Structures are given as structure tokens and as C-alpha cells.
């Protein structure tokens, strides 16, 4: 009888322990504004235990490579991030003697704000009436970026990453450059590209004039040749 009672007690303890283990919630880590940010931006890490709703949980934050807790807040803010802030982050919650599971690791990536590359197609020297396409390209993903264009260092205009000028005019010539902006942070300016526009009218007029001069010169040579030949026959 005593053995049966002991067995029952042990079974009950085991069941309680199993139930307690199964009830341990698992937190979720979110990183805002994004998991890939740029040096100098502000990042917020948040640990949530959704299965519990609003509770009195406290939180412990860990970064990969360290066993030390660096924050006990539900939200932890990293200001002016650098490459040293990059890495995998996890959190867990505790309330009295009760602990949650460890969250899955979430990776934060920090990159330099590389300046864009500006290219021009089909070429930087064209004639009036042609089309020119300027492309402002970033090494990193272009999602979420605005592109600011400037001509001859004048006021910037916000446009797409690709800028097409149809039926170009002589007034479209000049020095173009671009930069990108996201969440209030700006890249450096691209290297400038000089677009040269030639007037088709002037070019055609020049060709006609040159043709006329060459024709006249040819006629003069022919006339001189005939005179010389006539003189030699006499």
C-alpha cells in the first residue's frame, strides 16, 4: 500500500512537472525599423510573449558570443549603431520563479552607407531630340530608398532611381549627381556625370557647309587643272 501511494505521489509530481514544462511560453524577438540597417541609425529590439497577453514578465537580453545579460527591458534601443552592434540577439522572460523558453535568435546587420553609382545610357554625349537615361544604383537593396537628383548643384528633386529625359534639349546639358535617403539618413553624393547635348540643326548646318566648301574646292581644282592643261597644249 505504501509503495502504491509513493508511486502515485511520484507520478503526480512528474505530471505537474511535465505540465509546467509544457506551459513555458516562447518569446518572439522583433527588430525595428529593419534587421538590415546602416551605420548611425537607431534600432529597437523588442521581446514579446504573445501567449500571455499583457503581463508582468521581465526580460533578459543576450547577444551571441556573450552569456551576460545586457538589458532587462522589454524594449532595448541601440542608438547610432556601428558594425560592432551587428550579430544575433535572443531574449527570455521571467516572472517570479517562472521562466520562459529562450527565443529564436534574430540577426541584426549593420552596413556602411555606400554612395550610389551614377551611369548614363546610351552615352553622355547626344544630340537634341535624343533620349538619355540616368541610373542611380546602390550596392545594397534599393527597397525603401528615395533618390535625390541634382543638376549643376542646383536644388534637389526627389525622383525614381532611374531618370529618363526624352527629347533632350540643349538646356538639359550639365553635371548630374544623385544620392539616396531612407528614414532621415543620407548617402554621400555619387560621382558626377556630365551630359553634353549637341544641336542637330547646327550639326546638319556644319555638315552642309563643309560639303559645300569641299565641293567648291574640288571645282576650283578641276577648273585650275583644265586651265593648266589648255595652257600646256598651246
Short mmCIF file of C-alpha atoms in Angstrom, two decimals:
data_model
loop_
_atom_site.label_atom_id
_atom_site.label_comp_id
_atom_site.label_asym_id
_atom_site.label_seq_id
_atom_site.Cartn_x
_atom_site.Cartn_y
_atom_site.Cartn_z
CA UNK A 1 0.00 0.00 0.00
CA UNK A 2 2.79 2.38 0.90
CA UNK A 3 4.59 1.59 -2.35
CA UNK A 4 1.42 2.29 -4.30
CA UNK A 5 0.97 5.63 -2.55
CA UNK A 6 4.61 6.54 -3.19
CA UNK A 7 4.24 5.60 -6.82
CA UNK A 8 1.12 7.75 -7.06
CA UNK A 9 2.90 10.73 -5.49
CA UNK A 10 5.85 10.39 -7.86
CA UNK A 11 3.50 10.11 -10.82
CA UNK A 12 1.66 13.23 -9.69
CA UNK A 13 4.92 15.19 -9.28
CA UNK A 14 6.03 14.04 -12.72
CA UNK A 15 2.73 15.13 -14.27
CA UNK A 16 2.90 18.52 -12.59
CA UNK A 17 6.49 18.99 -13.74
CA UNK A 18 5.60 17.98 -17.32
CA UNK A 19 2.63 20.32 -17.39
CA UNK A 20 4.75 23.15 -16.01
CA UNK A 21 7.43 22.48 -18.65
CA UNK A 22 4.88 22.42 -21.47
CA UNK A 23 3.39 25.71 -20.32
CA UNK A 24 6.67 27.61 -20.70
CA UNK A 25 5.93 30.18 -23.41
CA UNK A 26 8.42 31.10 -26.11
CA UNK A 27 9.16 34.80 -26.70
CA UNK A 28 9.45 36.43 -30.11
CA UNK A 29 12.13 38.99 -30.96
CA UNK A 30 11.44 41.82 -33.39
CA UNK A 31 13.89 44.43 -34.68
CA UNK A 32 12.68 47.83 -35.89
CA UNK A 33 12.92 49.57 -38.28
CA UNK A 34 14.58 46.60 -40.04
CA UNK A 35 17.01 43.75 -39.49
CA UNK A 36 19.40 45.35 -42.00
CA UNK A 37 20.25 48.93 -41.08
CA UNK A 38 23.05 51.39 -41.74
CA UNK A 39 25.71 52.83 -39.51
CA UNK A 40 24.36 55.74 -37.47
CA UNK A 41 20.73 54.62 -37.43
CA UNK A 42 18.68 53.86 -34.30
CA UNK A 43 17.44 50.30 -33.75
CA UNK A 44 14.86 48.98 -31.26
CA UNK A 45 14.87 45.36 -30.07
CA UNK A 46 11.59 44.08 -28.61
CA UNK A 47 10.80 40.84 -26.76
CA UNK A 48 7.15 39.69 -26.70
CA UNK A 49 5.43 36.74 -25.05
CA UNK A 50 2.21 36.77 -27.06
CA UNK A 51 0.56 33.76 -25.41
CA UNK A 52 0.34 35.64 -22.12
CA UNK A 53 -1.12 38.92 -23.31
CA UNK A 54 -0.16 41.92 -21.17
CA UNK A 55 1.64 40.51 -18.12
CA UNK A 56 4.24 41.42 -15.55
CA UNK A 57 7.02 39.48 -17.29
CA UNK A 58 10.54 40.81 -17.03
CA UNK A 59 13.06 40.13 -19.74
CA UNK A 60 16.71 39.23 -20.20
CA UNK A 61 18.58 40.06 -23.39
CA UNK A 62 21.63 38.24 -24.73
CA UNK A 63 23.93 38.78 -27.68
CA UNK A 64 25.66 35.89 -29.41
CA UNK A 65 29.13 35.33 -28.02
CA UNK A 66 28.29 36.55 -24.50
CA UNK A 67 26.47 34.94 -21.57
CA UNK A 68 25.98 38.30 -19.85
CA UNK A 69 22.58 39.97 -19.80
CA UNK A 70 22.88 43.42 -21.40
CA UNK A 71 19.31 44.60 -20.72
CA UNK A 72 16.27 43.70 -18.59
CA UNK A 73 13.80 45.84 -20.53
CA UNK A 74 11.15 44.55 -22.89
CA UNK A 75 12.41 47.07 -25.45
CA UNK A 76 16.08 47.91 -25.77
CA UNK A 77 17.24 50.76 -28.02
CA UNK A 78 20.60 50.88 -29.79
CA UNK A 79 21.44 54.43 -30.87
CA UNK A 80 23.91 55.38 -33.59
CA UNK A 81 24.63 51.74 -34.36
CA UNK A 82 28.02 50.62 -35.65
CA UNK A 83 29.30 47.37 -37.10
CA UNK A 84 30.06 46.17 -33.55
CA UNK A 85 26.30 46.10 -32.83
CA UNK A 86 25.71 43.57 -35.59
CA UNK A 87 25.03 39.99 -34.53
CA UNK A 88 22.40 37.56 -33.25
CA UNK A 89 20.12 38.55 -30.38
CA UNK A 90 17.92 36.40 -28.12
CA UNK A 91 15.70 37.05 -25.12
CA UNK A 92 13.84 35.18 -22.41
CA UNK A 93 11.20 36.20 -19.89
CA UNK A 94 10.91 35.53 -16.17
CA UNK A 95 8.19 36.18 -13.62
CA UNK A 96 8.95 35.19 -10.06
CA UNK A 97 10.33 31.66 -10.21
CA UNK A 98 8.84 31.02 -13.62
CA UNK A 99 10.95 31.28 -16.77
CA UNK A 100 10.00 31.26 -20.43
CA UNK A 101 11.87 29.40 -23.12
CA UNK A 102 14.69 31.15 -24.96
CA UNK A 103 13.55 32.94 -28.11
CA UNK A 104 14.87 32.11 -31.54
CA UNK A 105 17.89 34.22 -32.49
CA UNK A 106 17.29 37.22 -34.74
CA UNK A 107 20.20 38.68 -36.72
CA UNK A 108 20.95 42.40 -36.93
CA UNK A 109 23.11 43.51 -39.87
CA UNK A 110 24.84 46.90 -39.97
CA UNK A 111 26.35 48.30 -43.18
CA UNK A 112 28.11 51.46 -44.28
CA UNK A 113 26.08 53.97 -46.29
CA UNK A 114 27.91 53.43 -49.56
CA UNK A 115 27.46 56.22 -52.08
CA UNK A 116 25.48 55.40 -55.23
CA UNK A 117 26.93 54.78 -58.68
CA UNK A 118 25.57 57.03 -61.42
CA UNK A 119 25.57 55.78 -65.03
CA UNK A 120 24.22 57.26 -68.26
CA UNK A 121 22.85 55.47 -71.33
CA UNK A 122 23.27 55.24 -74.26
CA UNK A 123 26.16 57.69 -73.78
CA UNK A 124 26.91 61.01 -72.14
CA UNK A 125 27.12 62.93 -75.45
CA UNK A 126 23.93 63.03 -77.53
CA UNK A 127 22.04 65.25 -79.96
CA UNK A 128 18.91 67.28 -79.36
CA UNK A 129 15.80 65.15 -79.76
CA UNK A 130 17.51 62.01 -78.48
CA UNK A 131 16.78 60.32 -75.14
CA UNK A 132 19.11 59.93 -72.17
CA UNK A 133 18.67 57.60 -69.19
CA UNK A 134 20.47 58.21 -65.90
CA UNK A 135 20.59 55.41 -63.29
CA UNK A 136 21.40 55.91 -59.61
CA UNK A 137 22.29 52.47 -58.21
CA UNK A 138 23.06 51.34 -54.67
CA UNK A 139 25.18 48.31 -53.80
CA UNK A 140 22.66 47.39 -51.13
CA UNK A 141 18.95 46.73 -51.66
CA UNK A 142 17.12 49.76 -53.06
CA UNK A 143 13.89 49.00 -51.15
CA UNK A 144 12.64 51.91 -49.06
CA UNK A 145 15.08 54.46 -50.50
CA UNK A 146 14.24 57.82 -52.05
CA UNK A 147 16.57 59.21 -54.69
CA UNK A 148 17.51 62.86 -54.86
CA UNK A 149 18.84 64.31 -58.11
CA UNK A 150 20.79 67.49 -58.62
CA UNK A 151 21.87 69.23 -61.84
CA UNK A 152 24.73 71.73 -61.75
CA UNK A 153 24.49 71.70 -57.92
CA UNK A 154 21.01 73.26 -58.04
CA UNK A 155 18.02 72.36 -55.84
CA UNK A 156 17.46 68.63 -55.46
CA UNK A 157 14.38 66.87 -56.81
CA UNK A 158 13.01 63.58 -55.49
CA UNK A 159 12.60 61.06 -58.29
CA UNK A 160 12.93 57.35 -59.01
CA UNK A 161 16.30 55.59 -59.16
CA UNK A 162 16.08 55.79 -62.97
CA UNK A 163 15.70 59.20 -64.59
CA UNK A 164 14.89 59.35 -68.31
CA UNK A 165 14.99 62.58 -70.31
CA UNK A 166 13.09 62.25 -73.58
CA UNK A 167 13.62 64.63 -76.50
CA UNK A 168 16.58 66.30 -74.84
CA UNK A 169 17.23 69.98 -75.34
CA UNK A 170 20.47 71.93 -75.19
CA UNK A 171 19.32 73.24 -71.78
CA UNK A 172 19.41 69.64 -70.45
CA UNK A 173 23.17 69.54 -70.66
CA UNK A 174 25.11 69.85 -67.43
CA UNK A 175 26.59 67.98 -64.48
CA UNK A 176 24.27 65.47 -62.82
CA UNK A 177 24.69 63.71 -59.48
CA UNK A 178 22.44 61.78 -57.11
CA UNK A 179 22.20 60.50 -53.56
CA UNK A 180 19.76 58.32 -51.61
CA UNK A 181 17.75 58.89 -48.45
CA UNK A 182 15.99 56.50 -46.06
CA UNK A 183 14.49 57.19 -42.63
CA UNK A 184 16.24 60.56 -42.49
CA UNK A 185 19.70 59.20 -43.32
CA UNK A 186 21.53 60.24 -46.49
CA UNK A 187 24.24 58.59 -48.55
CA UNK A 188 27.09 60.63 -49.98
CA UNK A 189 26.66 62.03 -53.48
CA UNK A 190 27.58 59.88 -56.45
CA UNK A 191 30.46 60.87 -58.66
CA UNK A 192 29.09 63.46 -61.12
CA UNK A 193 28.28 62.66 -64.74
CA UNK A 194 28.49 65.39 -67.38
CA UNK A 195 25.84 65.19 -70.11
CA UNK A 196 26.71 67.02 -73.32
CA UNK A 197 23.95 67.93 -75.80
CA UNK A 198 24.74 68.88 -79.39
CA UNK A 199 22.24 70.69 -81.58
CA UNK A 200 21.20 68.63 -84.59
CA UNK A 201 20.48 71.85 -86.53
CA UNK A 202 23.99 73.17 -86.00
CA UNK A 203 25.50 69.78 -86.80
CA UNK A 204 23.49 69.47 -90.02
CA UNK A 205 24.32 73.04 -90.96
CA UNK A 206 28.01 72.37 -90.30
CA UNK A 207 27.96 69.25 -92.48
CA UNK A 208 26.23 71.12 -95.32
CA UNK A 209 28.77 73.93 -95.07
CA UNK A 210 31.68 71.50 -95.07
CA UNK A 211 30.21 69.67 -98.05
CA UNK A 212 29.78 72.98 -99.88
CA UNK A 213 33.36 74.00 -99.12
CA UNK A 214 34.74 70.65 -100.24
CA UNK A 215 32.63 70.78 -103.43
CA UNK A 216 33.77 74.33 -104.16
CA UNK A 217 37.37 73.38 -103.51
CA UNK A 218 37.01 70.40 -105.82
CA UNK A 219 35.50 72.62 -108.54
CA UNK A 220 38.33 75.13 -108.18
CA UNK A 221 40.92 72.37 -108.50
CA UNK A 222 39.16 70.98 -111.57
CA UNK A 223 38.98 74.43 -113.13
CA UNK A 224 42.67 75.05 -112.41
CA UNK A 225 43.55 71.67 -113.88
CA UNK A 226 41.66 72.45 -117.09
CA UNK A 227 43.30 75.85 -117.42
CA UNK A 228 46.72 74.34 -116.89
CA UNK A 229 46.06 71.63 -119.44
CA UNK A 230 44.75 74.14 -122.01
CA UNK A 231 47.80 76.35 -121.49
CA UNK A 232 50.19 73.44 -121.94
CA UNK A 233 48.51 72.42 -125.22
CA UNK A 234 49.20 75.86 -126.65
#
